[in-house]
JSON list of C-alpha atoms in Angstrom, two decimals:
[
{"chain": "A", "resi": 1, "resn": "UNK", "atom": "CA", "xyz": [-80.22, 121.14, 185.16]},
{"chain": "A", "resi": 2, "resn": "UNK", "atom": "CA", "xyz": [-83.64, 118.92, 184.48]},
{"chain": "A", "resi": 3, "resn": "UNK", "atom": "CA", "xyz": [-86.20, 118.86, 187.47]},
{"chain": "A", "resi": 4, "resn": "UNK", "atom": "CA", "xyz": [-87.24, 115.18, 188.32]},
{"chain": "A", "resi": 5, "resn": "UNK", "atom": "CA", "xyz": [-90.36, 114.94, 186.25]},
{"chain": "A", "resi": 6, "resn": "UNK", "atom": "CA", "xyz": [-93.48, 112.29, 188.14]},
{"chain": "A", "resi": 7, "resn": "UNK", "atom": "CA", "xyz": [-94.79, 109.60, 185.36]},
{"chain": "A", "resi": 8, "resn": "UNK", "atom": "CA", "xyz": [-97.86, 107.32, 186.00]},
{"chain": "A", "resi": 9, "resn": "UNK", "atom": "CA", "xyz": [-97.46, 104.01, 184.01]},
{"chain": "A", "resi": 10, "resn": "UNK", "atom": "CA", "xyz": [-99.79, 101.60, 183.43]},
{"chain": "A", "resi": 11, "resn": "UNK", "atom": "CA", "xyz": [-98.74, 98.23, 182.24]},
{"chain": "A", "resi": 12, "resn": "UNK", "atom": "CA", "xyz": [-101.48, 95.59, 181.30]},
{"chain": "A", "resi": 13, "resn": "UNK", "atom": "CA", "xyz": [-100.80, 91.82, 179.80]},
{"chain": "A", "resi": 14, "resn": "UNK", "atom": "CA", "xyz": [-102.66, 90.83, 176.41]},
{"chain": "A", "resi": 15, "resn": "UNK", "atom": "CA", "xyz": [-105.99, 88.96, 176.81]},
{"chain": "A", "resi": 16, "resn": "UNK", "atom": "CA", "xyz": [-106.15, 84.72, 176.86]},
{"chain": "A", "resi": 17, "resn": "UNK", "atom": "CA", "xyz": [-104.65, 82.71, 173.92]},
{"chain": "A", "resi": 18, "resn": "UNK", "atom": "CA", "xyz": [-105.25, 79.46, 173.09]},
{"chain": "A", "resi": 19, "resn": "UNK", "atom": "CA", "xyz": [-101.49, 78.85, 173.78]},
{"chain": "A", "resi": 20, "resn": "UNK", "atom": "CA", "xyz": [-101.90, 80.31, 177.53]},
{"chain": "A", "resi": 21, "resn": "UNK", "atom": "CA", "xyz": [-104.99, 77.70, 177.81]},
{"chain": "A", "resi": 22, "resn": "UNK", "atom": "CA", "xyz": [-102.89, 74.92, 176.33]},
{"chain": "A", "resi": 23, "resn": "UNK", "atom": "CA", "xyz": [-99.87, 76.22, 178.77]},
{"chain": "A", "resi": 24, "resn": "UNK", "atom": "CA", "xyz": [-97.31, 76.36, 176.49]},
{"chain": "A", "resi": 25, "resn": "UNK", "atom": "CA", "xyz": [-94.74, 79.12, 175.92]},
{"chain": "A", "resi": 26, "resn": "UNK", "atom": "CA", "xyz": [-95.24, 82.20, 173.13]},
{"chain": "A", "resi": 27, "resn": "UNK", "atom": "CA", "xyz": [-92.57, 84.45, 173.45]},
{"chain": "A", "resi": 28, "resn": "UNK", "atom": "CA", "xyz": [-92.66, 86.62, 170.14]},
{"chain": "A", "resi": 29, "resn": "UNK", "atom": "CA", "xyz": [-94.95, 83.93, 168.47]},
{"chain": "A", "resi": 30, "resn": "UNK", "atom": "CA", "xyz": [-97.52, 86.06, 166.43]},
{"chain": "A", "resi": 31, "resn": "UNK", "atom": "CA", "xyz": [-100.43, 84.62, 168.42]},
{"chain": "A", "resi": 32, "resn": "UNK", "atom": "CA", "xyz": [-104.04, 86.07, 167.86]},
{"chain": "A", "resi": 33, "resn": "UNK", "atom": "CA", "xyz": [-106.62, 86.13, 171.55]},
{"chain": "A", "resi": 34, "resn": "UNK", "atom": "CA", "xyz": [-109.17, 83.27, 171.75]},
{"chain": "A", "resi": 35, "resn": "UNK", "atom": "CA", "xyz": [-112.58, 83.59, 172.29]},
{"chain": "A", "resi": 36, "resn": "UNK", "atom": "CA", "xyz": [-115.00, 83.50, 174.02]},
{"chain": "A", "resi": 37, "resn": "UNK", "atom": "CA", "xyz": [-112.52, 82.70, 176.44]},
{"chain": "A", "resi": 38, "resn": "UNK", "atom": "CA", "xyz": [-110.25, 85.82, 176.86]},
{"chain": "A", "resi": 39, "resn": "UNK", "atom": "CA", "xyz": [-113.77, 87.81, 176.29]},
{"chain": "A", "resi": 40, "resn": "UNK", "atom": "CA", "xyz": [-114.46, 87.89, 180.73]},
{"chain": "A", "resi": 41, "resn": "UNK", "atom": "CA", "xyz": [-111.06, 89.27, 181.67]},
{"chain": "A", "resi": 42, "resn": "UNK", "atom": "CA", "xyz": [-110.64, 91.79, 178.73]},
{"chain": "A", "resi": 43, "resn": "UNK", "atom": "CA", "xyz": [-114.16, 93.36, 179.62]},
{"chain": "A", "resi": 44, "resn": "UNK", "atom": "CA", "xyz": [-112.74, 93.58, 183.68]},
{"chain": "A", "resi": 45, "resn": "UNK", "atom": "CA", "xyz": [-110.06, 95.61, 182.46]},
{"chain": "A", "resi": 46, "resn": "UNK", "atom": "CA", "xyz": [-112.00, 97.58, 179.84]},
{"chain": "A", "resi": 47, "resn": "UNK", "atom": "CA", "xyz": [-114.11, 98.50, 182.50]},
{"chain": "A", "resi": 48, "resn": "UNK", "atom": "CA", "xyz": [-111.05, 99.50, 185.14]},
{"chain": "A", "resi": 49, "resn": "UNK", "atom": "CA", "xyz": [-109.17, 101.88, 182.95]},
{"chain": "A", "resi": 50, "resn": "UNK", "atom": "CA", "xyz": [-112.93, 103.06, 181.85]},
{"chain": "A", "resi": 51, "resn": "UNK", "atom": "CA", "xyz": [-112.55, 106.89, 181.67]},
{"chain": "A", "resi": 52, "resn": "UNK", "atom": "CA", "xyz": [-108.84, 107.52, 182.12]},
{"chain": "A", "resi": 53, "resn": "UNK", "atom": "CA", "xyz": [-107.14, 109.66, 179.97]},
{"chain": "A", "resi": 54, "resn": "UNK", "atom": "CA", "xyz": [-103.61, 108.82, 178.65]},
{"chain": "A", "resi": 55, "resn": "UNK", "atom": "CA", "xyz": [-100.52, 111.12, 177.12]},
{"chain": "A", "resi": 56, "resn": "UNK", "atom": "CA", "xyz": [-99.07, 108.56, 175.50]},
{"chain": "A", "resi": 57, "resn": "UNK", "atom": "CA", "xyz": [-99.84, 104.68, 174.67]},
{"chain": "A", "resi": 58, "resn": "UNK", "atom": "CA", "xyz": [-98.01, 101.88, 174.06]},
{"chain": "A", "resi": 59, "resn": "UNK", "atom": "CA", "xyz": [-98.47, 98.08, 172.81]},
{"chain": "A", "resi": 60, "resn": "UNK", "atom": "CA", "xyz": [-96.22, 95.71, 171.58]},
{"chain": "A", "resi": 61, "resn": "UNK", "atom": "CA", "xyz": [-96.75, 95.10, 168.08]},
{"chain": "A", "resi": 62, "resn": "UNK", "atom": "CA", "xyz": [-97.56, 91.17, 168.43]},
{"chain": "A", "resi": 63, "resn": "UNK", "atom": "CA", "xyz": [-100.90, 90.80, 167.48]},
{"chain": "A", "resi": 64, "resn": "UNK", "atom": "CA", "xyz": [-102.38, 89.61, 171.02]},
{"chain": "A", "resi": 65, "resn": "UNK", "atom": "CA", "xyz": [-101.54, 93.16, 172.65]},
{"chain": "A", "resi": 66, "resn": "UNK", "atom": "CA", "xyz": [-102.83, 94.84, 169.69]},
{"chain": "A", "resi": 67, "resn": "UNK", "atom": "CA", "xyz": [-106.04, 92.95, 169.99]},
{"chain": "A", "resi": 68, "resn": "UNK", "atom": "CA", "xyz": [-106.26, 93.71, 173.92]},
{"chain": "A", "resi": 69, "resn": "UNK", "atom": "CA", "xyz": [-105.72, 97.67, 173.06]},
{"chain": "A", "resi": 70, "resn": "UNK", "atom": "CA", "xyz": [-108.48, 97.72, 170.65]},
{"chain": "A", "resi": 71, "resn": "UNK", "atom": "CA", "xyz": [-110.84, 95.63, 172.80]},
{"chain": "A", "resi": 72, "resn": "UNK", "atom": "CA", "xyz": [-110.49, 97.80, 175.83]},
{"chain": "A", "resi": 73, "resn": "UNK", "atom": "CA", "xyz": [-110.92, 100.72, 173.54]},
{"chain": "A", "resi": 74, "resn": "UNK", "atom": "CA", "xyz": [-108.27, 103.18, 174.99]},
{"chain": "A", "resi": 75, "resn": "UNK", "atom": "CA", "xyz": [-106.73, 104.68, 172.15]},
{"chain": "A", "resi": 76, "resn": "UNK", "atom": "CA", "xyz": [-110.28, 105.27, 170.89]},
{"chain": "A", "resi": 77, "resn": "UNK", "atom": "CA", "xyz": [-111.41, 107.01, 174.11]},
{"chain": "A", "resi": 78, "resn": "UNK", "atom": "CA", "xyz": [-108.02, 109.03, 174.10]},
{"chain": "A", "resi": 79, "resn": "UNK", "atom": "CA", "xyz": [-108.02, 109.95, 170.29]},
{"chain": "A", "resi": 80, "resn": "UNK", "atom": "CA", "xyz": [-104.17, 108.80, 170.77]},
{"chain": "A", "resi": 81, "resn": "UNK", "atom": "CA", "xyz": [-102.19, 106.96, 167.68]},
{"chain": "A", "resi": 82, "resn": "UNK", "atom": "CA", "xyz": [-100.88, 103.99, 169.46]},
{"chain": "A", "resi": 83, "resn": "UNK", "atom": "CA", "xyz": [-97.25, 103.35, 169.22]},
{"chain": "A", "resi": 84, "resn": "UNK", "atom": "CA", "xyz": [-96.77, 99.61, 168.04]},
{"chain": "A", "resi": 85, "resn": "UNK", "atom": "CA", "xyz": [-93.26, 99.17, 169.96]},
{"chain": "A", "resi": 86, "resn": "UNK", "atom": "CA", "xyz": [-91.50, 95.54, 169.15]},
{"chain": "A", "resi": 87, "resn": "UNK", "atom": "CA", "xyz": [-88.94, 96.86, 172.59]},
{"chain": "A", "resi": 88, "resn": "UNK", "atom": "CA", "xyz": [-92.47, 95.74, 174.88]},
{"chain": "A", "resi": 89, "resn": "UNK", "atom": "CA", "xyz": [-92.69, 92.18, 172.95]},
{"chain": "A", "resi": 90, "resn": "UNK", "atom": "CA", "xyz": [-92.18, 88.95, 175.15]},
{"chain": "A", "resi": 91, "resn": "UNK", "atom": "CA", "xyz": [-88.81, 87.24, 175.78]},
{"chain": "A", "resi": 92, "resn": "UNK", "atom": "CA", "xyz": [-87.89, 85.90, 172.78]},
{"chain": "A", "resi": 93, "resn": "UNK", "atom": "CA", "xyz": [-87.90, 81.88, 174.31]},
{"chain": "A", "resi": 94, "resn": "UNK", "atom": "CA", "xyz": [-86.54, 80.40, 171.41]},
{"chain": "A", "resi": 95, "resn": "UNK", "atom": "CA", "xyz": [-86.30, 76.63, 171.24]},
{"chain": "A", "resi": 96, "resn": "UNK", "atom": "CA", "xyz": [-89.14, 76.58, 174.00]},
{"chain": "A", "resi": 97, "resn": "UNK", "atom": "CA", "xyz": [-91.45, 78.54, 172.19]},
{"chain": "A", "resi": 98, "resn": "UNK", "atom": "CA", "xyz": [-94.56, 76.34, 171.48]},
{"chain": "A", "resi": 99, "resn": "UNK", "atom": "CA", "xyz": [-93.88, 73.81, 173.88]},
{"chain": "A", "resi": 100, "resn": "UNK", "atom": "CA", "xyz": [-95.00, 73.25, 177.04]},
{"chain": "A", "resi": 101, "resn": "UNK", "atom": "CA", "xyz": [-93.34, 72.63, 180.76]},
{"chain": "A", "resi": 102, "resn": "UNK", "atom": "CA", "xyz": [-93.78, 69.09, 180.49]},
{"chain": "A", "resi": 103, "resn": "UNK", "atom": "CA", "xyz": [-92.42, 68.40, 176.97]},
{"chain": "A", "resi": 104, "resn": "UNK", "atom": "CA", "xyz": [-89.05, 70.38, 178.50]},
{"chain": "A", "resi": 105, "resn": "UNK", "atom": "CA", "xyz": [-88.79, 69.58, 182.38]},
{"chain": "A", "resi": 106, "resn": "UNK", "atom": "CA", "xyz": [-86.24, 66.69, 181.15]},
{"chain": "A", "resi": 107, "resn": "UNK", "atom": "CA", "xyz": [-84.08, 69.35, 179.48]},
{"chain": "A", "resi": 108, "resn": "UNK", "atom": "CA", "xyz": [-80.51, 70.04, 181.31]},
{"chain": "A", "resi": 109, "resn": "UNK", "atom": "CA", "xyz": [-80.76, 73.02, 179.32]},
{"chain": "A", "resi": 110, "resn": "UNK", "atom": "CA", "xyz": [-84.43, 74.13, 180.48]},
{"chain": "A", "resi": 111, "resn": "UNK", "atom": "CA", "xyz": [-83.75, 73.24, 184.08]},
{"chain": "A", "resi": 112, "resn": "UNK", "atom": "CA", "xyz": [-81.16, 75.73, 184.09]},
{"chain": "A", "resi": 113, "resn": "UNK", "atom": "CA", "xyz": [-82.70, 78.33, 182.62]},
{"chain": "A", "resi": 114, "resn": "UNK", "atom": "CA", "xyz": [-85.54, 77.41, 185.19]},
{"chain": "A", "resi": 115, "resn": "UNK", "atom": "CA", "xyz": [-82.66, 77.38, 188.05]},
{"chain": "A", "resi": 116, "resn": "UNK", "atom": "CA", "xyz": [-81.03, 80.49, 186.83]},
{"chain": "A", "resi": 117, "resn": "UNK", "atom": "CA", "xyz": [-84.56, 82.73, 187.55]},
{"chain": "A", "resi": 118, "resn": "UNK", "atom": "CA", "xyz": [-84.27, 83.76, 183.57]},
{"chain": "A", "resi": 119, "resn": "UNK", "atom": "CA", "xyz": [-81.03, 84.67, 183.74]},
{"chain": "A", "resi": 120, "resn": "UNK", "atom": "CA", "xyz": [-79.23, 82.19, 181.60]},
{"chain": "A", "resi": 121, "resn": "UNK", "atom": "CA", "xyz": [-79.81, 82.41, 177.44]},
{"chain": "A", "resi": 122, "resn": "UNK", "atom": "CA", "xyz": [-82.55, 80.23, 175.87]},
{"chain": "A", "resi": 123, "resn": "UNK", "atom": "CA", "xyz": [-81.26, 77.83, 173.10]},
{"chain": "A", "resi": 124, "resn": "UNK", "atom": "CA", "xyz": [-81.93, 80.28, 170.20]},
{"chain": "A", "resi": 125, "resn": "UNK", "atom": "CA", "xyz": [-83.35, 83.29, 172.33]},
{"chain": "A", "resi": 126, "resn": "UNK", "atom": "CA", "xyz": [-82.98, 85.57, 174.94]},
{"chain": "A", "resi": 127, "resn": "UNK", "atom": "CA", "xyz": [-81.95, 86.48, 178.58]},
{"chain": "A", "resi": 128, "resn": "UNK", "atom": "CA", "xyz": [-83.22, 88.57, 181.12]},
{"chain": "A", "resi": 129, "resn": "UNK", "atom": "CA", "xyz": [-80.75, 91.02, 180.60]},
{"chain": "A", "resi": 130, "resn": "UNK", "atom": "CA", "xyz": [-81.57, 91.08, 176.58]},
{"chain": "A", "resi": 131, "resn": "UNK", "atom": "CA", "xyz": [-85.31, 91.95, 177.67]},
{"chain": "A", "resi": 132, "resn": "UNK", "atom": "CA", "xyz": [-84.17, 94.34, 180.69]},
{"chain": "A", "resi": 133, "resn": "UNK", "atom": "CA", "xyz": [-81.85, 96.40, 178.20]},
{"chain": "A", "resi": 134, "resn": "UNK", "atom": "CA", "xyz": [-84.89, 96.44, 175.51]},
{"chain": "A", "resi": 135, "resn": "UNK", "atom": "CA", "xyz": [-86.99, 97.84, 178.16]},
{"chain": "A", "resi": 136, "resn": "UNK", "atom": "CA", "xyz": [-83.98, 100.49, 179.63]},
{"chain": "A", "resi": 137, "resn": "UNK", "atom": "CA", "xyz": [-83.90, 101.98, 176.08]},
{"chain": "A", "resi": 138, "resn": "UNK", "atom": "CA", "xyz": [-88.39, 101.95, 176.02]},
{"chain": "A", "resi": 139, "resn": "UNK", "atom": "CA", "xyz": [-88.22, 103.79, 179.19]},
{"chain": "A", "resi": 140, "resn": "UNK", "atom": "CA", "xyz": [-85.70, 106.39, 177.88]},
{"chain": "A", "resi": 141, "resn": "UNK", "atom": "CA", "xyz": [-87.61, 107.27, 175.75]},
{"chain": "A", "resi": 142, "resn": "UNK", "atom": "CA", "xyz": [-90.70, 107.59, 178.10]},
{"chain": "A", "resi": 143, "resn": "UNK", "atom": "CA", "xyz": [-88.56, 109.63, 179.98]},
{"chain": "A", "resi": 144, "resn": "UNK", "atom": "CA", "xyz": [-87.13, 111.97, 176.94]},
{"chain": "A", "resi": 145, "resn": "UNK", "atom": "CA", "xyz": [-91.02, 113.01, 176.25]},
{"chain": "A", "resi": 146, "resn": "UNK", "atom": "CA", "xyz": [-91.32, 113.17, 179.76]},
{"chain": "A", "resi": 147, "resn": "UNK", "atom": "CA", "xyz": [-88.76, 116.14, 180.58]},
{"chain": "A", "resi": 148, "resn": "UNK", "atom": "CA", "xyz": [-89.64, 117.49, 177.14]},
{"chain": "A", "resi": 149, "resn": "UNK", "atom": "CA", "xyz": [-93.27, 117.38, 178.18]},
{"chain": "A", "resi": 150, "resn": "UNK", "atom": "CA", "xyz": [-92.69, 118.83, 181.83]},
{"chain": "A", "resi": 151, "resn": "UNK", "atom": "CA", "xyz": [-94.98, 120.45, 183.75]},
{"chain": "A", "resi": 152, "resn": "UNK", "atom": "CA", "xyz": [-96.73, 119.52, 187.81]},
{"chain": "A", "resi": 153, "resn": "UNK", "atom": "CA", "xyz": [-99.05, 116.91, 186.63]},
{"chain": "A", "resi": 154, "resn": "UNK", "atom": "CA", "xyz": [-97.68, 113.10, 185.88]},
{"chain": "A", "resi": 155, "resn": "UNK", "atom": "CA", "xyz": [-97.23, 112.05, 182.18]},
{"chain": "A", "resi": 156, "resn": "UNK", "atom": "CA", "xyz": [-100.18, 109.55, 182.12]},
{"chain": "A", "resi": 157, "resn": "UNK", "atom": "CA", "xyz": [-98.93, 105.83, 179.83]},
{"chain": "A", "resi": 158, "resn": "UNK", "atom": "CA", "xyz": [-100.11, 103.17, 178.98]},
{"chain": "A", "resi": 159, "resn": "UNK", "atom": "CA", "xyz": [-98.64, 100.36, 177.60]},
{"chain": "A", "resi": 160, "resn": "UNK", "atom": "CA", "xyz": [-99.67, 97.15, 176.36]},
{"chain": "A", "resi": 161, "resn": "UNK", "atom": "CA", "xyz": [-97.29, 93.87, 177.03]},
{"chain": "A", "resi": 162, "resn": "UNK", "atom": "CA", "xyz": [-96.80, 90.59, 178.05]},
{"chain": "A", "resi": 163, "resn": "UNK", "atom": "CA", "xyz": [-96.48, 88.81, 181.13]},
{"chain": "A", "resi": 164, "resn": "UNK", "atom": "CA", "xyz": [-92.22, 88.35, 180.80]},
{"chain": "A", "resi": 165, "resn": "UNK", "atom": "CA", "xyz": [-92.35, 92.63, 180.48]},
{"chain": "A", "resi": 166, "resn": "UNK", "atom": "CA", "xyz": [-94.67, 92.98, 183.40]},
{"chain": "A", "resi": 167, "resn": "UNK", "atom": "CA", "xyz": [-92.21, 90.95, 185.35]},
{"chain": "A", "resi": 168, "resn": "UNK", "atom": "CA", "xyz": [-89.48, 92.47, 184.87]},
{"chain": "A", "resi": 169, "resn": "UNK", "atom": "CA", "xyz": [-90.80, 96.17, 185.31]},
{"chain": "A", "resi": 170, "resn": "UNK", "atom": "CA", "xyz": [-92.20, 94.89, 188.69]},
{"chain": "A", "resi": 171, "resn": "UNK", "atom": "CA", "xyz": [-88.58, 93.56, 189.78]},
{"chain": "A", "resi": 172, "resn": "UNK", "atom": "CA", "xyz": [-87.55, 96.97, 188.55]},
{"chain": "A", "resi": 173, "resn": "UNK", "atom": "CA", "xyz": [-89.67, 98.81, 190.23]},
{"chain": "A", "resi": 174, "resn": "UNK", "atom": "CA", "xyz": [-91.12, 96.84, 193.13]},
{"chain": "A", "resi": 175, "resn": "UNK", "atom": "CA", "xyz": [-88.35, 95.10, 194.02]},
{"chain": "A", "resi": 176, "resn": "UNK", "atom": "CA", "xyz": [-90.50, 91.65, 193.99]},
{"chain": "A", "resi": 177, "resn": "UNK", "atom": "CA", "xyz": [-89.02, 88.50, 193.42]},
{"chain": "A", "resi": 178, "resn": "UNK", "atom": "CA", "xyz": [-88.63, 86.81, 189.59]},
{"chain": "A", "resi": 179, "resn": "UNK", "atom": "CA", "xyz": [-91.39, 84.34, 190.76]},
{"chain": "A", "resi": 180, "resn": "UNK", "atom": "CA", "xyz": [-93.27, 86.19, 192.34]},
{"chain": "A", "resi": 181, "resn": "UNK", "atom": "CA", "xyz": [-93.66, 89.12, 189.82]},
{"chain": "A", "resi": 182, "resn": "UNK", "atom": "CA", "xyz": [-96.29, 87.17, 187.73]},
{"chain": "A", "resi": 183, "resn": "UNK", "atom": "CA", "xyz": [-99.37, 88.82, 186.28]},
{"chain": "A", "resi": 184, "resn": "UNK", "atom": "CA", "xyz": [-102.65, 86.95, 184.68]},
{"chain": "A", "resi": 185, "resn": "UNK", "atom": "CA", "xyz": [-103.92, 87.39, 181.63]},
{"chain": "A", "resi": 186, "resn": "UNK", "atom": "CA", "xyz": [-105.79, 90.77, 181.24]},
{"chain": "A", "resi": 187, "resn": "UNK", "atom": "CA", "xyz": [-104.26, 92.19, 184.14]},
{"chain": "A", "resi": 188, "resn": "UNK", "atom": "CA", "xyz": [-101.31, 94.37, 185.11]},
{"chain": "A", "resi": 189, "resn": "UNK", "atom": "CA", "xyz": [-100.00, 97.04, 187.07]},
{"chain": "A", "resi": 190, "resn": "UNK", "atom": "CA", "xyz": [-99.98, 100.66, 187.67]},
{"chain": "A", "resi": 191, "resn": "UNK", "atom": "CA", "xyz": [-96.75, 102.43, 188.97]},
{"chain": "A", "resi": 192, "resn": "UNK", "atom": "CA", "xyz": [-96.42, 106.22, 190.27]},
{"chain": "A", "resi": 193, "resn": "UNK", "atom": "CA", "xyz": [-92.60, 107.11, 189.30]},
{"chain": "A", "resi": 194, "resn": "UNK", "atom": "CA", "xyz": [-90.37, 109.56, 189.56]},
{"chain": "A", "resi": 195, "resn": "UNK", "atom": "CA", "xyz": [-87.86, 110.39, 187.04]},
{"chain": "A", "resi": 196, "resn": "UNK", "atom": "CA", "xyz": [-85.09, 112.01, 188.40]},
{"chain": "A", "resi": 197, "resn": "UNK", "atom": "CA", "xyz": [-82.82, 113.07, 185.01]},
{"chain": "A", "resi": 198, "resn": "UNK", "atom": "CA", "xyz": [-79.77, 113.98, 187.27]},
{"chain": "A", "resi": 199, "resn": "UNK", "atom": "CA", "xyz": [-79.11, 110.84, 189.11]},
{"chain": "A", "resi": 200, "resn": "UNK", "atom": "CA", "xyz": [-75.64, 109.88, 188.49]},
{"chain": "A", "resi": 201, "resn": "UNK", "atom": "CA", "xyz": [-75.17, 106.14, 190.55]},
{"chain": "A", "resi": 202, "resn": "UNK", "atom": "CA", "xyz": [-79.12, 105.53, 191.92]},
{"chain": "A", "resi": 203, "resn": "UNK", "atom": "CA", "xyz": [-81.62, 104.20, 189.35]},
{"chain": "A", "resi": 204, "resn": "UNK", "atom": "CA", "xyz": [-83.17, 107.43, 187.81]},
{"chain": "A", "resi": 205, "resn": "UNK", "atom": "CA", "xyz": [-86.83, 105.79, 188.20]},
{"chain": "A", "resi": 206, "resn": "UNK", "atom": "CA", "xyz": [-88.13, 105.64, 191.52]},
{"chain": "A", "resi": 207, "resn": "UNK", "atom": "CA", "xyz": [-91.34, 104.23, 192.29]},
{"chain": "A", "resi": 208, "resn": "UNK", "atom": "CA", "xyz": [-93.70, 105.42, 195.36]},
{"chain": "A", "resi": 209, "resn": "UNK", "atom": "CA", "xyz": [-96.68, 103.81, 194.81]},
{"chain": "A", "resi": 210, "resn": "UNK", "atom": "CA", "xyz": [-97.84, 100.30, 192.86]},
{"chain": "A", "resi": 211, "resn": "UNK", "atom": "CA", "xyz": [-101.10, 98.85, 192.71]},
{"chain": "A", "resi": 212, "resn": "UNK", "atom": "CA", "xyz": [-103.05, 95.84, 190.80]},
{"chain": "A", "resi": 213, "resn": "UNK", "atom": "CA", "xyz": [-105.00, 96.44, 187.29]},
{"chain": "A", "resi": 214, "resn": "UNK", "atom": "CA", "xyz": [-107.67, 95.86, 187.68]},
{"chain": "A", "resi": 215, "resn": "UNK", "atom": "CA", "xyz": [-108.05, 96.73, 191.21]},
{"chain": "A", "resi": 216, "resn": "UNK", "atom": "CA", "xyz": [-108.65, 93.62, 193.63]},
{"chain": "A", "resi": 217, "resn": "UNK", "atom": "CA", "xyz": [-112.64, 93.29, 194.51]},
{"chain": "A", "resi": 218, "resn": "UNK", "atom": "CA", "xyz": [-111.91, 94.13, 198.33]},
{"chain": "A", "resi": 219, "resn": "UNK", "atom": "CA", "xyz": [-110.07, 96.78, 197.29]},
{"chain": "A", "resi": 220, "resn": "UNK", "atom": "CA", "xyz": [-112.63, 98.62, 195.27]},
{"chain": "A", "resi": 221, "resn": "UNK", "atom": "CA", "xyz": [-116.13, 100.16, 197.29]}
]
């Protein structure tokens, strides 16, 4: 029988578009980051996670989260091969994608989806539950290398997302509400978890600690 193994996950959002400036929705768009714009935020985080040392890392292969990993220079400072995993890319929003709140607000279809918390299907695109089961098969296999891995200190990941992923990890795992569960650009969360490989009805990840990336000024000395 497999011991509950403890996993420290760090989940950070890609760096400012021009699409995020112009408010209008990405999903798996291939957009690049913008600068100088995204250039403040990304150096914020590059400082936070600034001498931490990671088993594994992870980044969605759309381009924005592979510009984000190389600007904060982790897989460098790790000597780590990224994984470039299209399971952590954005909702896939469809008929939305590239437009913005108020070119849709008069859509039955968009209020619905707005009504619904995520949960209905976008015209041409996803669910909640499409990105929920993408990320259930992601975190089995964090959770394969993490038994496989073993030993008393936590795996260490980090992964590299987007704001729809980050959401849905922190209803997962924080139990926060769907509008609530929003992170900026540049910013994300860390987790301490608990994977228990024996559960049989609970969720197998438990989470006992959660805290803001970068930390919050008046939460740092």
């Amino acid at each position: 029988m497999a011991a509950a193994v403890s996993v420290e996950l760090v989940a950070v959002r890609h760096g400012m578009t021009a699409w995020n400036l112009e408010r209008r929705y990405q999903g798996q768009r291939d957009i690049e980051l913008t600068f100088p714009e995204a250039e403040a935020a990304l150096e914020r985080l590059r400082i936070a996670l600034g001498g931490e040392t990671f088993t594994l890392i992870y980044s969605s292969d759309l381009r924005r989260c592979r510009q984000t990993l190389e600007w904060i220079g982790a897989a460098a400072a790790n000597g780590a091969a990224p994984a470039f995993e299209p399971r952590l890319r954005e909702i896939d929003f469809g008929d939305y994608e590239g437009k913005t709140y108020d070119e849709l607000k008069d859509r039955p279809d968009y209020r619905a989806w707005i009504d619904s918390v995520g949960e209905q299907r976008i015209p041409g695109g996803e669910n909640g539950a499409d990105l929920r089961a993408r990320l259930d098969d992601w975190l089995a296999q964090v959770a394969k290398t993490a038994v496989e891995v073993g030993g008393s200190a936590p795996l260490k990941v980090l992964a590299v997302a987007h704001g729809g992923v980050i959401r849905e990890l922190r209803r997962r795992f924080e139990n926060v509400a769907f509008w609530d569960a929003t992170v900026g650009q540049a910013e994300g969360r860390r987790w301490q978890l608990t994977y228990e490989p024996n559960a049989e009805e609970d969720d197998p990840w438990q989470c006992s600690c959660s805290s803001a990336v970068p930390a919050p000024a008046s939460a740092t000395p």
